[in-house]
mmCIF file of C-alpha atoms and ligand atoms in Angstrom:
data_model
loop_
_atom_site.group_PDB
_atom_site.id
_atom_site.type_symbol
_atom_site.label_atom_id
_atom_site.label_comp_id
_atom_site.label_asym_id
_atom_site.label_seq_id
_atom_site.Cartn_x
_atom_site.Cartn_y
_atom_site.Cartn_z
ATOM 1 C CA MET J 17 0.000 0.000 0.000
ATOM 2 C CA THR J 18 1.364 3.430 -0.788
ATOM 3 C CA GLU J 19 2.198 5.613 2.164
ATOM 4 C CA LYS J 20 -0.273 8.451 2.541
ATOM 5 C CA ARG J 21 1.178 9.774 5.763
ATOM 6 C CA ILE J 22 3.275 12.935 5.791
ATOM 7 C CA ASP J 23 7.002 12.348 6.170
ATOM 8 C CA LEU J 24 7.986 14.882 8.836
ATOM 9 C CA LEU J 25 11.572 14.898 7.546
ATOM 10 C CA ASN J 26 10.265 16.285 4.263
ATOM 11 C CA LEU J 27 9.207 19.496 5.942
ATOM 12 C CA ASP J 28 11.347 22.529 6.598
ATOM 13 C CA THR J 29 10.640 24.714 9.614
ATOM 14 C CA HIS J 30 8.156 26.871 7.717
ATOM 15 C CA GLU J 31 6.245 23.857 6.378
ATOM 16 C CA LEU J 32 6.189 22.127 9.751
ATOM 17 C CA THR J 33 4.869 25.326 11.307
ATOM 18 C CA GLY J 34 2.102 25.343 8.686
ATOM 19 C CA LEU J 35 1.158 21.764 9.544
ATOM 20 C CA ILE J 36 1.132 22.345 13.292
ATOM 21 C CA ALA J 37 -0.867 25.575 12.885
ATOM 22 C CA SER J 38 -3.392 23.777 10.658
ATOM 23 C CA TRP J 39 -3.920 21.339 13.534
ATOM 24 C CA ASN J 40 -4.657 24.270 15.870
ATOM 25 C CA GLU J 41 -1.648 23.457 18.007
ATOM 26 C CA PRO J 42 0.469 26.233 19.558
ATOM 27 C CA VAL J 43 3.516 27.224 17.527
ATOM 28 C CA TYR J 44 5.975 26.281 20.295
ATOM 29 C CA ARG J 45 5.170 22.649 19.516
ATOM 30 C CA VAL J 46 7.233 23.068 16.337
ATOM 31 C CA ARG J 47 10.395 23.679 18.366
ATOM 32 C CA GLN J 48 9.583 20.792 20.681
ATOM 33 C CA LEU J 49 8.969 18.430 17.803
ATOM 34 C CA GLN J 50 12.101 19.496 15.949
ATOM 35 C CA ARG J 51 14.106 18.958 19.106
ATOM 36 C CA TRP J 52 12.876 15.401 19.291
ATOM 37 C CA LEU J 53 13.512 14.781 15.610
ATOM 38 C CA TYR J 54 16.933 16.317 15.126
ATOM 39 C CA ARG J 55 18.567 16.632 18.563
ATOM 40 C CA GLU J 56 17.172 13.806 20.666
ATOM 41 C CA LEU J 57 17.081 11.734 17.457
ATOM 42 C CA ALA J 58 13.872 10.028 18.569
ATOM 43 C CA ASP J 59 12.727 7.118 16.434
ATOM 44 C CA ASP J 60 9.418 6.732 18.198
ATOM 45 C CA PHE J 61 6.587 9.197 18.873
ATOM 46 C CA ASP J 62 6.045 7.663 22.327
ATOM 47 C CA ALA J 63 9.448 8.985 23.402
ATOM 48 C CA MET J 64 8.268 12.580 22.882
ATOM 49 C CA SER J 65 7.283 12.992 26.481
ATOM 50 C CA ASN J 66 6.578 16.733 26.503
ATOM 51 C CA LEU J 67 3.996 16.476 23.720
ATOM 52 C CA PRO J 68 0.417 15.844 24.835
ATOM 53 C CA THR J 69 -0.954 12.374 24.135
ATOM 54 C CA THR J 70 -3.564 13.730 21.738
ATOM 55 C CA LEU J 71 -0.878 15.337 19.571
ATOM 56 C CA ARG J 72 1.296 12.233 19.714
ATOM 57 C CA THR J 73 -1.638 10.111 18.596
ATOM 58 C CA ARG J 74 -2.380 12.407 15.683
ATOM 59 C CA LEU J 75 1.287 12.447 14.675
ATOM 60 C CA LYS J 76 1.333 8.648 14.773
ATOM 61 C CA GLU J 77 -1.763 8.402 12.624
ATOM 62 C CA GLU J 78 -0.954 11.043 10.043
ATOM 63 C CA THR J 79 2.827 11.334 9.845
ATOM 64 C CA THR J 80 6.025 9.288 9.836
ATOM 65 C CA LEU J 81 9.484 9.880 11.286
ATOM 66 C CA GLY J 82 11.141 9.056 7.981
ATOM 67 C CA SER J 83 10.480 6.470 5.328
ATOM 68 C CA LEU J 84 13.620 4.330 5.183
ATOM 69 C CA ARG J 85 13.879 0.726 6.280
ATOM 70 C CA LEU J 86 17.294 -0.804 6.835
ATOM 71 C CA VAL J 87 17.645 -3.951 4.728
ATOM 72 C CA ALA J 88 21.360 -4.696 5.000
ATOM 73 C CA ALA J 89 24.438 -3.402 6.758
ATOM 74 C CA GLN J 90 28.117 -4.189 6.586
ATOM 75 C CA ASN J 91 31.055 -3.279 8.771
ATOM 76 C CA SER J 92 34.664 -3.063 7.649
ATOM 77 C CA ALA J 93 37.094 -5.399 9.409
ATOM 78 C CA ASP J 94 38.479 -2.541 11.548
ATOM 79 C CA GLY J 95 34.941 -1.482 12.479
ATOM 80 C CA LEU J 96 35.572 2.057 11.309
ATOM 81 C CA THR J 97 33.452 2.005 8.170
ATOM 82 C CA ARG J 98 29.852 1.002 8.160
ATOM 83 C CA LYS J 99 27.562 0.785 5.210
ATOM 84 C CA ALA J 100 23.772 0.640 5.179
ATOM 85 C CA LEU J 101 21.324 -0.271 2.450
ATOM 86 C CA PHE J 102 17.877 1.235 2.884
ATOM 87 C CA GLN J 103 14.609 0.425 1.239
ATOM 88 C CA MET J 104 12.107 3.177 0.588
ATOM 89 C CA ALA J 105 8.320 3.123 0.529
ATOM 90 C CA ASP J 106 8.250 2.232 -3.188
ATOM 91 C CA GLY J 107 10.691 -0.672 -2.740
ATOM 92 C CA GLN J 108 13.701 1.108 -4.274
ATOM 93 C CA THR J 109 17.004 0.943 -2.420
ATOM 94 C CA VAL J 110 19.817 3.392 -1.667
ATOM 95 C CA GLU J 111 23.002 3.154 0.293
ATOM 96 C CA THR J 112 24.724 5.337 2.853
ATOM 97 C CA VAL J 113 28.172 5.022 4.406
ATOM 98 C CA LEU J 114 29.536 6.065 7.792
ATOM 99 C CA MET J 115 33.283 6.623 7.880
ATOM 100 C CA ARG J 116 35.091 7.062 11.157
ATOM 101 C CA TYR J 117 38.586 8.515 11.233
ATOM 102 C CA LEU J 118 40.751 7.833 14.249
ATOM 103 C CA ASP J 119 42.504 10.623 16.122
ATOM 104 C CA ALA J 120 45.807 8.880 15.763
ATOM 105 C CA PRO J 121 45.831 6.992 12.467
ATOM 106 C CA GLY J 122 47.046 3.430 12.773
ATOM 107 C CA SER J 123 45.739 2.820 16.265
ATOM 108 C CA PRO J 124 42.644 0.719 15.661
ATOM 109 C CA GLU J 125 43.120 -1.015 19.006
ATOM 110 C CA ASP J 126 42.186 2.173 20.801
ATOM 111 C CA SER J 127 40.599 0.989 24.021
ATOM 112 C CA SER J 128 38.652 4.118 25.039
ATOM 113 C CA ASP J 129 34.895 3.807 25.055
ATOM 114 C CA PRO J 130 33.519 5.113 22.761
ATOM 115 C CA PRO J 131 36.657 4.869 20.603
ATOM 116 C CA ASN J 132 38.595 8.073 20.149
ATOM 117 C CA VAL J 133 37.265 8.911 16.715
ATOM 118 C CA ALA J 134 38.161 12.380 15.490
ATOM 119 C CA ARG J 135 35.741 12.546 12.580
ATOM 120 C CA ARG J 136 32.514 10.728 11.915
ATOM 121 C CA THR J 137 31.415 11.407 8.361
ATOM 122 C CA VAL J 138 28.244 10.291 6.624
ATOM 123 C CA CYS J 139 28.356 9.857 2.852
ATOM 124 C CA LEU J 140 24.808 10.090 1.562
ATOM 125 C CA SER J 141 22.917 9.434 -1.658
ATOM 126 C CA THR J 142 20.650 11.841 -3.533
ATOM 127 C CA GLN J 143 19.238 9.587 -6.269
ATOM 128 C CA VAL J 144 18.355 5.958 -6.935
ATOM 129 C CA GLY J 145 20.907 5.210 -9.640
ATOM 130 C CA CYS J 146 22.356 8.085 -11.634
ATOM 131 C CA PRO J 147 21.598 9.337 -15.134
ATOM 132 C CA VAL J 148 25.163 10.570 -15.765
ATOM 133 C CA GLY J 149 26.329 7.011 -16.436
ATOM 134 C CA CYS J 150 30.073 7.156 -15.745
ATOM 135 C CA PRO J 151 31.420 3.805 -16.993
ATOM 136 C CA PHE J 152 33.705 3.169 -13.977
ATOM 137 C CA CYS J 153 30.933 3.807 -11.436
ATOM 138 C CA GLU J 154 28.619 1.084 -10.167
ATOM 139 C CA THR J 155 25.757 3.526 -9.680
ATOM 140 C CA GLY J 156 26.174 4.982 -13.145
ATOM 141 C CA GLN J 157 26.122 1.519 -14.663
ATOM 142 C CA ALA J 158 22.998 0.472 -12.801
ATOM 143 C CA GLY J 159 20.864 3.074 -14.598
ATOM 144 C CA TYR J 160 18.689 5.822 -13.236
ATOM 145 C CA ILE J 161 15.390 5.352 -11.397
ATOM 146 C CA ARG J 162 14.464 8.529 -9.519
ATOM 147 C CA ASN J 163 15.478 11.407 -7.292
ATOM 148 C CA LEU J 164 15.263 11.043 -3.546
ATOM 149 C CA THR J 165 12.956 13.250 -1.534
ATOM 150 C CA LEU J 166 14.272 15.634 1.101
ATOM 151 C CA GLY J 167 12.952 13.263 3.780
ATOM 152 C CA GLU J 168 14.793 10.291 2.273
ATOM 153 C CA ILE J 169 18.055 12.244 2.228
ATOM 154 C CA VAL J 170 17.697 13.551 5.778
ATOM 155 C CA ALA J 171 16.714 10.098 7.106
ATOM 156 C CA GLN J 172 20.059 8.660 5.940
ATOM 157 C CA VAL J 173 21.879 11.155 8.135
ATOM 158 C CA LEU J 174 19.563 10.653 11.105
ATOM 159 C CA TYR J 175 20.072 6.888 10.940
ATOM 160 C CA PHE J 176 23.819 7.189 11.431
ATOM 161 C CA ALA J 177 23.443 10.048 13.914
ATOM 162 C CA ARG J 178 21.400 7.599 16.035
ATOM 163 C CA VAL J 179 24.024 4.873 15.623
ATOM 164 C CA GLU J 180 26.758 7.209 16.824
ATOM 165 C CA LYS J 181 24.657 8.679 19.594
ATOM 166 C CA ARG J 182 24.009 5.179 20.899
ATOM 167 C CA ALA J 183 27.757 4.523 20.677
ATOM 168 C CA GLY J 184 28.167 7.372 23.156
ATOM 169 C CA TYR J 185 29.318 10.335 21.072
ATOM 170 C CA GLU J 186 27.996 13.637 22.328
ATOM 171 C CA MET J 187 28.204 15.159 18.851
ATOM 172 C CA PRO J 188 27.126 12.152 16.813
ATOM 173 C CA LEU J 189 28.343 13.306 13.388
ATOM 174 C CA THR J 190 31.108 15.745 12.533
ATOM 175 C CA ASN J 191 30.847 15.870 8.713
ATOM 176 C CA ILE J 192 28.459 15.150 5.864
ATOM 177 C CA VAL J 193 29.590 14.444 2.310
ATOM 178 C CA ILE J 194 27.041 14.356 -0.497
ATOM 179 C CA MET J 195 29.029 11.828 -2.507
ATOM 180 C CA GLY J 196 26.954 8.663 -2.511
ATOM 181 C CA MET J 197 24.689 7.494 -5.281
ATOM 182 C CA GLY J 198 23.439 10.124 -7.681
ATOM 183 C CA GLU J 199 24.256 13.538 -9.095
ATOM 184 C CA PRO J 200 23.262 16.058 -6.401
ATOM 185 C CA PHE J 201 23.013 19.060 -8.740
ATOM 186 C CA MET J 202 20.493 17.476 -11.080
ATOM 187 C CA LYS J 203 17.811 18.440 -8.593
ATOM 188 C CA PHE J 204 19.601 21.367 -7.050
ATOM 189 C CA ASN J 205 16.575 22.461 -5.089
ATOM 190 C CA VAL J 206 16.234 19.207 -3.153
ATOM 191 C CA THR J 207 19.961 19.059 -2.422
ATOM 192 C CA TRP J 208 19.844 22.646 -1.239
ATOM 193 C CA ARG J 209 16.877 21.913 1.026
ATOM 194 C CA ALA J 210 18.891 19.027 2.483
ATOM 195 C CA ILE J 211 21.858 21.320 3.130
ATOM 196 C CA GLU J 212 19.452 23.711 4.860
ATOM 197 C CA ALA J 213 18.164 20.867 7.048
ATOM 198 C CA PHE J 214 21.748 20.042 8.053
ATOM 199 C CA THR J 215 22.716 23.642 8.822
ATOM 200 C CA ASP J 216 19.443 25.049 10.219
ATOM 201 C CA PRO J 217 20.027 25.640 13.962
ATOM 202 C CA ALA J 218 16.496 24.361 14.636
ATOM 203 C CA ARG J 219 17.308 21.084 12.891
ATOM 204 C CA LEU J 220 20.784 19.486 12.702
ATOM 205 C CA GLY J 221 22.611 22.774 13.234
ATOM 206 C CA MET J 222 25.856 21.681 11.622
ATOM 207 C CA GLY J 223 28.429 24.197 10.354
ATOM 208 C CA ALA J 224 28.267 24.588 6.563
ATOM 209 C CA ARG J 225 32.042 24.121 6.363
ATOM 210 C CA ARG J 226 31.557 20.576 7.609
ATOM 211 C CA ILE J 227 29.476 19.716 4.551
ATOM 212 C CA THR J 228 30.838 18.832 1.111
ATOM 213 C CA VAL J 229 28.844 18.379 -2.055
ATOM 214 C CA SER J 230 30.361 16.597 -5.055
ATOM 215 C CA THR J 231 29.213 17.146 -8.630
ATOM 216 C CA SER J 232 30.161 15.436 -11.860
ATOM 217 C CA GLY J 233 30.171 18.900 -13.415
ATOM 218 C CA TYR J 234 26.607 20.178 -13.524
ATOM 219 C CA VAL J 235 27.533 23.725 -14.371
ATOM 220 C CA ASP J 236 24.024 25.059 -13.687
ATOM 221 C CA GLY J 237 24.227 23.691 -10.150
ATOM 222 C CA ILE J 238 27.603 25.338 -9.553
ATOM 223 C CA TYR J 239 26.116 28.713 -10.502
ATOM 224 C CA GLN J 240 23.102 28.069 -8.296
ATOM 225 C CA LEU J 241 25.390 27.247 -5.372
ATOM 226 C CA ILE J 242 27.275 30.501 -5.949
ATOM 227 C CA GLN J 243 23.949 32.362 -5.623
ATOM 228 C CA LYS J 244 23.436 30.856 -2.163
ATOM 229 C CA HIS J 245 26.587 32.474 -0.715
ATOM 230 C CA SER J 246 27.088 29.339 1.323
ATOM 231 C CA GLN J 247 30.185 28.064 3.106
ATOM 232 C CA VAL J 248 29.657 24.438 2.039
ATOM 233 C CA ASN J 249 32.601 22.817 0.306
ATOM 234 C CA LEU J 250 32.383 21.991 -3.375
ATOM 235 C CA ALA J 251 34.091 19.028 -5.036
ATOM 236 C CA VAL J 252 34.123 18.490 -8.795
ATOM 237 C CA SER J 253 34.758 15.066 -10.325
ATOM 238 C CA LEU J 254 37.304 15.797 -13.017
ATOM 239 C CA HIS J 255 38.831 12.412 -13.948
ATOM 240 C CA ALA J 256 40.207 13.621 -17.314
ATOM 241 C CA PRO J 257 42.175 16.634 -18.583
ATOM 242 C CA ASP J 258 40.577 16.833 -22.047
ATOM 243 C CA ASP J 259 37.073 16.762 -23.526
ATOM 244 C CA LYS J 260 37.666 13.670 -25.660
ATOM 245 C CA LEU J 261 38.393 11.452 -22.682
ATOM 246 C CA ARG J 262 36.021 13.210 -20.296
ATOM 247 C CA ASP J 263 33.145 12.757 -22.766
ATOM 248 C CA VAL J 264 33.632 9.022 -22.156
ATOM 249 C CA LEU J 265 34.517 8.901 -18.451
ATOM 250 C CA VAL J 266 32.064 11.558 -17.235
ATOM 251 C CA PRO J 267 29.435 11.729 -19.996
ATOM 252 C CA VAL J 268 27.813 14.908 -18.641
ATOM 253 C CA ASN J 269 30.871 16.528 -20.228
ATOM 254 C CA ARG J 270 29.045 16.345 -23.563
ATOM 255 C CA LYS J 271 26.518 18.773 -22.154
ATOM 256 C CA TYR J 272 28.933 20.883 -20.129
ATOM 257 C CA PRO J 273 32.407 20.649 -21.728
ATOM 258 C CA LEU J 274 35.577 21.455 -19.808
ATOM 259 C CA ARG J 275 35.701 25.085 -20.898
ATOM 260 C CA GLU J 276 32.261 25.758 -19.429
ATOM 261 C CA LEU J 277 33.072 23.729 -16.340
ATOM 262 C CA MET J 278 36.301 25.605 -15.728
ATOM 263 C CA ASN J 279 34.554 28.958 -16.227
ATOM 264 C CA ALA J 280 32.035 27.949 -13.552
ATOM 265 C CA CYS J 281 34.856 26.813 -11.243
ATOM 266 C CA HIS J 282 36.651 30.143 -11.638
ATOM 267 C CA ALA J 283 33.385 31.986 -10.992
ATOM 268 C CA TYR J 284 32.868 29.889 -7.847
ATOM 269 C CA VAL J 285 36.312 30.681 -6.447
ATOM 270 C CA GLN J 286 35.989 34.343 -7.359
ATOM 271 C CA ALA J 287 32.619 34.653 -5.652
ATOM 272 C CA THR J 288 33.294 32.539 -2.572
ATOM 273 C CA HIS J 289 37.092 32.747 -2.104
ATOM 274 C CA ARG J 290 36.817 29.087 -1.165
ATOM 275 C CA ARG J 291 39.197 26.391 -2.277
ATOM 276 C CA LEU J 292 37.703 23.888 -4.702
ATOM 277 C CA THR J 293 38.438 20.190 -4.613
ATOM 278 C CA PHE J 294 38.854 18.194 -7.809
ATOM 279 C CA GLU J 295 38.416 14.457 -7.611
ATOM 280 C CA TYR J 296 40.503 12.368 -9.941
ATOM 281 C CA ALA J 297 40.119 8.580 -9.913
ATOM 282 C CA LEU J 298 43.269 7.092 -11.395
ATOM 283 C CA MET J 299 42.565 4.327 -13.918
ATOM 284 C CA ASP J 300 45.341 2.150 -15.247
ATOM 285 C CA GLY J 301 46.371 3.228 -18.757
ATOM 286 C CA ILE J 302 43.313 5.460 -19.187
ATOM 287 C CA ASN J 303 43.888 8.804 -17.454
ATOM 288 C CA ASP J 304 47.121 8.330 -15.502
ATOM 289 C CA SER J 305 50.013 9.172 -17.842
ATOM 290 C CA PRO J 306 52.582 11.906 -17.070
ATOM 291 C CA GLN J 307 51.262 13.813 -20.077
ATOM 292 C CA GLN J 308 47.741 13.687 -18.646
ATOM 293 C CA ALA J 309 49.073 14.847 -15.287
ATOM 294 C CA ARG J 310 50.604 17.851 -17.051
ATOM 295 C CA GLY J 311 47.252 18.397 -18.771
ATOM 296 C CA VAL J 312 45.511 18.523 -15.384
ATOM 297 C CA ALA J 313 48.152 20.952 -14.092
ATOM 298 C CA GLU J 314 47.596 23.226 -17.081
ATOM 299 C CA LEU J 315 43.829 23.099 -16.767
ATOM 300 C CA LEU J 316 43.902 24.024 -13.088
ATOM 301 C CA ALA J 317 46.746 26.561 -13.198
ATOM 302 C CA GLY J 318 45.930 29.714 -11.256
ATOM 303 C CA LEU J 319 42.807 28.307 -9.614
ATOM 304 C CA LEU J 320 42.450 28.076 -5.827
ATOM 305 C CA CYS J 321 42.028 24.319 -5.597
ATOM 306 C CA HIS J 322 43.460 20.990 -4.659
ATOM 307 C CA VAL J 323 43.254 17.601 -6.321
ATOM 308 C CA ASN J 324 42.098 14.531 -4.475
ATOM 309 C CA LEU J 325 43.648 11.510 -6.163
ATOM 310 C CA ILE J 326 41.473 8.457 -5.662
ATOM 311 C CA PRO J 327 42.618 4.897 -6.191
ATOM 312 C CA LEU J 328 39.888 3.437 -8.418
ATOM 313 C CA ASN J 329 37.624 0.950 -6.708
ATOM 314 C CA PRO J 330 37.170 -1.532 -9.563
ATOM 315 C CA THR J 331 33.499 -2.392 -10.110
ATOM 316 C CA SER J 332 31.940 -5.687 -11.085
ATOM 317 C CA GLU J 333 31.259 -4.873 -14.742
ATOM 318 C CA SER J 334 33.706 -2.212 -15.869
ATOM 319 C CA PRO J 335 37.024 -2.963 -17.577
ATOM 320 C CA TYR J 336 38.835 -0.186 -15.699
ATOM 321 C CA GLN J 337 41.578 -1.110 -13.261
ATOM 322 C CA ARG J 338 43.410 0.768 -10.553
ATOM 323 C CA THR J 339 46.670 2.574 -11.388
ATOM 324 C CA PRO J 340 49.742 0.928 -9.818
ATOM 325 C CA TYR J 341 51.076 2.879 -6.849
ATOM 326 C CA ALA J 342 54.353 3.948 -8.509
ATOM 327 C CA ARG J 343 52.401 5.700 -11.265
ATOM 328 C CA VAL J 344 50.081 7.312 -8.717
ATOM 329 C CA GLN J 345 53.146 8.800 -7.057
ATOM 330 C CA GLU J 346 54.511 10.014 -10.388
ATOM 331 C CA PHE J 347 51.165 11.659 -11.186
ATOM 332 C CA GLN J 348 51.106 13.300 -7.782
ATOM 333 C CA ARG J 349 54.691 14.487 -8.150
ATOM 334 C CA ILE J 350 53.934 16.215 -11.471
ATOM 335 C CA LEU J 351 50.965 18.058 -9.961
ATOM 336 C CA ASN J 352 52.895 19.056 -6.876
ATOM 337 C CA ASN J 353 55.787 20.341 -9.004
ATOM 338 C CA ALA J 354 53.253 22.504 -10.827
ATOM 339 C CA LYS J 355 52.239 23.889 -7.392
ATOM 340 C CA ILE J 356 48.919 22.096 -7.376
ATOM 341 C CA PRO J 357 48.302 20.644 -3.913
ATOM 342 C CA THR J 358 47.135 17.038 -3.856
ATOM 343 C CA THR J 359 45.881 14.485 -1.397
ATOM 344 C CA LEU J 360 45.692 10.770 -1.881
ATOM 345 C CA ARG J 361 42.325 9.605 -0.637
ATOM 346 C CA VAL J 362 42.569 7.127 2.174
ATOM 347 C CA GLU J 363 40.822 3.974 1.096
ATOM 348 C CA LYS J 364 37.950 3.678 3.462
ATOM 349 C CA GLY J 365 36.078 0.436 3.632
ATOM 350 C CA ILE J 366 37.123 -0.818 0.257
ATOM 351 C CA GLU J 367 36.747 -4.378 1.488
ATOM 352 C CA ILE J 368 33.102 -3.773 2.270
ATOM 353 C CA ALA J 369 32.435 -2.433 -1.185
ATOM 354 C CA ALA J 370 32.073 1.098 0.081
ATOM 355 C CA GLY J 371 32.504 2.433 -3.430
ATOM 356 C CA CYS J 372 29.578 4.298 -4.874
ATOM 357 C CA GLY J 373 26.669 1.919 -5.448
ATOM 358 C CA GLN J 374 28.595 -1.256 -4.750
ATOM 359 C CA LEU J 375 26.628 -2.664 -1.818
ATOM 360 C CA ARG J 376 23.373 -2.136 -3.671
ATOM 361 C CA GLN J 377 24.792 -3.907 -6.704
ATOM 362 C CA LYS J 378 25.917 -6.856 -4.556
ATOM 363 C CA ILE J 379 22.561 -7.157 -2.901
ATOM 364 C CA THR J 380 20.759 -7.020 -6.214
ATOM 365 C CA GLN J 381 23.063 -9.624 -7.709
ATOM 366 C CA HIS J 382 22.936 -12.039 -4.828
ATOM 367 C CA ASN J 383 19.411 -11.315 -3.793
ATOM 368 C CA SER J 384 20.331 -10.594 -0.199
ATOM 369 C CA GLN J 385 22.343 -13.772 0.251
ATOM 370 C CA MET J 386 25.486 -11.862 1.119
ATOM 371 C CA ALA J 387 26.887 -11.834 4.609
ATOM 372 C CA ALA J 388 25.016 -8.764 5.675
ATOM 373 C CA LEU J 389 24.237 -8.083 9.276
ATOM 374 C CA PRO J 390 20.528 -8.759 9.680
ATOM 375 C CA LEU J 391 19.679 -5.536 11.431
ATOM 376 C CA ALA J 392 15.960 -5.330 11.886
ATOM 377 C CA THR J 393 15.852 -1.712 12.926
ATOM 378 C CA SER J 394 14.050 0.625 10.618
ATOM 379 C CA VAL J 395 14.755 4.300 10.382
ATOM 380 C CA GLY J 396 11.985 6.178 12.016
ATOM 381 C CA GLN J 397 8.896 4.019 11.981
HETATM 382 N N1 SAH Y 405 27.702 12.095 -8.719
HETATM 383 C C1 SAH Y 405 28.607 12.877 -7.993
HETATM 384 C C2 SAH Y 405 28.739 12.448 -6.537
HETATM 385 C C3 SAH Y 405 28.727 11.002 -6.257
HETATM 386 S S1 SAH Y 405 30.095 10.031 -6.831
HETATM 387 C C4 SAH Y 405 29.961 12.905 -8.652
HETATM 388 O O1 SAH Y 405 30.177 12.140 -9.575
HETATM 389 O O2 SAH Y 405 30.767 13.724 -8.246
HETATM 390 C C5 SAH Y 405 31.382 10.472 -5.687
HETATM 391 C C6 SAH Y 405 32.787 10.301 -6.242
HETATM 392 O O3 SAH Y 405 33.123 8.913 -6.356
HETATM 393 C C7 SAH Y 405 32.976 10.908 -7.630
HETATM 394 O O4 SAH Y 405 34.185 11.612 -7.709
HETATM 395 C C8 SAH Y 405 33.012 9.684 -8.483
HETATM 396 O O5 SAH Y 405 33.628 9.939 -9.714
HETATM 397 C C9 SAH Y 405 33.740 8.705 -7.611
HETATM 398 N N2 SAH Y 405 33.618 7.292 -8.008
HETATM 399 C C10 SAH Y 405 32.557 6.661 -8.542
HETATM 400 N N3 SAH Y 405 32.845 5.361 -8.787
HETATM 401 C C11 SAH Y 405 34.110 5.161 -8.364
HETATM 402 C C12 SAH Y 405 34.972 4.038 -8.349
HETATM 403 N N4 SAH Y 405 34.586 2.854 -8.804
HETATM 404 N N5 SAH Y 405 36.211 4.205 -7.847
HETATM 405 C C13 SAH Y 405 36.621 5.418 -7.376
HETATM 406 N N6 SAH Y 405 35.863 6.515 -7.372
HETATM 407 C C14 SAH Y 405 34.614 6.397 -7.872
HETATM 408 FE FE1 SF4 Y 406 26.689 9.471 -11.278
HETATM 409 FE FE2 SF4 Y 406 28.772 10.338 -9.856
HETATM 410 FE FE3 SF4 Y 406 28.520 7.737 -10.482
HETATM 411 FE FE4 SF4 Y 406 29.094 9.491 -12.409
HETATM 412 S S1 SF4 Y 406 30.365 8.980 -10.625
HETATM 413 S S2 SF4 Y 406 27.551 7.864 -12.531
HETATM 414 S S3 SF4 Y 406 27.922 11.239 -11.735
HETATM 415 S S4 SF4 Y 406 27.181 8.893 -9.168
#
């Protein structure tokens, strides 16, 4: 049966106020309810002890606390990365990843309780599948189904905020990266509403600088972000220094070629004075030659940016392989010599298929027979 109840996570403060007012409830109930939703992280209306029973009953009957149901979860061997697959009301699935970074890298045997984790980052999805269709990406290869709603995006974050709260962290999450399944700028408005939910002091109240959004190069979205005068971080998936190769690796390049993309990037830096990140997944023999490294350096010369080199996470179908480490270093050296700062992304949870769309693909292929933790908890209801 299709869900007719209102997903409370779909409502911003103004919309929630409208709902509460239409029920002839006093406006201060909005603050109380939002506190339960986003601070106390309640997953049950009965926990909302300062709301009168009549209101709780009506909320139970007419609304939901999110519409995601956990169907599978996986932990990395070191316990630091955790991946969840959620099912939505229409049966579609999306995945979300929690990545914990230790204070002192290389000390996984940390015995403090909860473990001394410096950063707890959620990587969330914005679409079921992705229409961009990058050939090295599991999500892109799986095809596109639909955009997520605001409530479905926010519920992914709340799920892991609850996990970390239960683990004993006072500030459950420190960072959010919009880098899971989907192209976040295809539906800029929904992504922006999600960013507002994360930063709104009445909801998650997180600093905008703790949030990063990654785009495959939707130039329109970059300009829309500029208009918002926001402090969120922007990452652009570059992956190739020329249009011919980028047309293949990141097919949205056919719509927004590199010249247009770079113009938008310059406009972004000029308007925000913020440093851009470029993601570059190194693929053996495809985009990793010294000449291509020099091409990247030329393309990015004079721009306030840094390049995040990512070891490719080979997917089940694609022919692309990871660049050997020696060539990664050579690529990095060329960029650094050209005064372009680089980082080499730490491989988080690669053994649990934490790459974009990979858990979902596994589950689909094996029809849930994988060694997933059978967690029965649902998010919200
Ligand atoms: N659609 C957006 C955000 C989600 S993908 C984008 O493309 O930017 C997040 C990042 O993971 C992108 O840089 C993407 O290119 C990269 N990625 C996708 N599949 C990958 C794989 N198999 N190995 C390494 N990086 C991958
Ligand atoms: Fe979509 Fe990003 Fe995957 Fe490309 S890399 S298919 S844009 S999710």
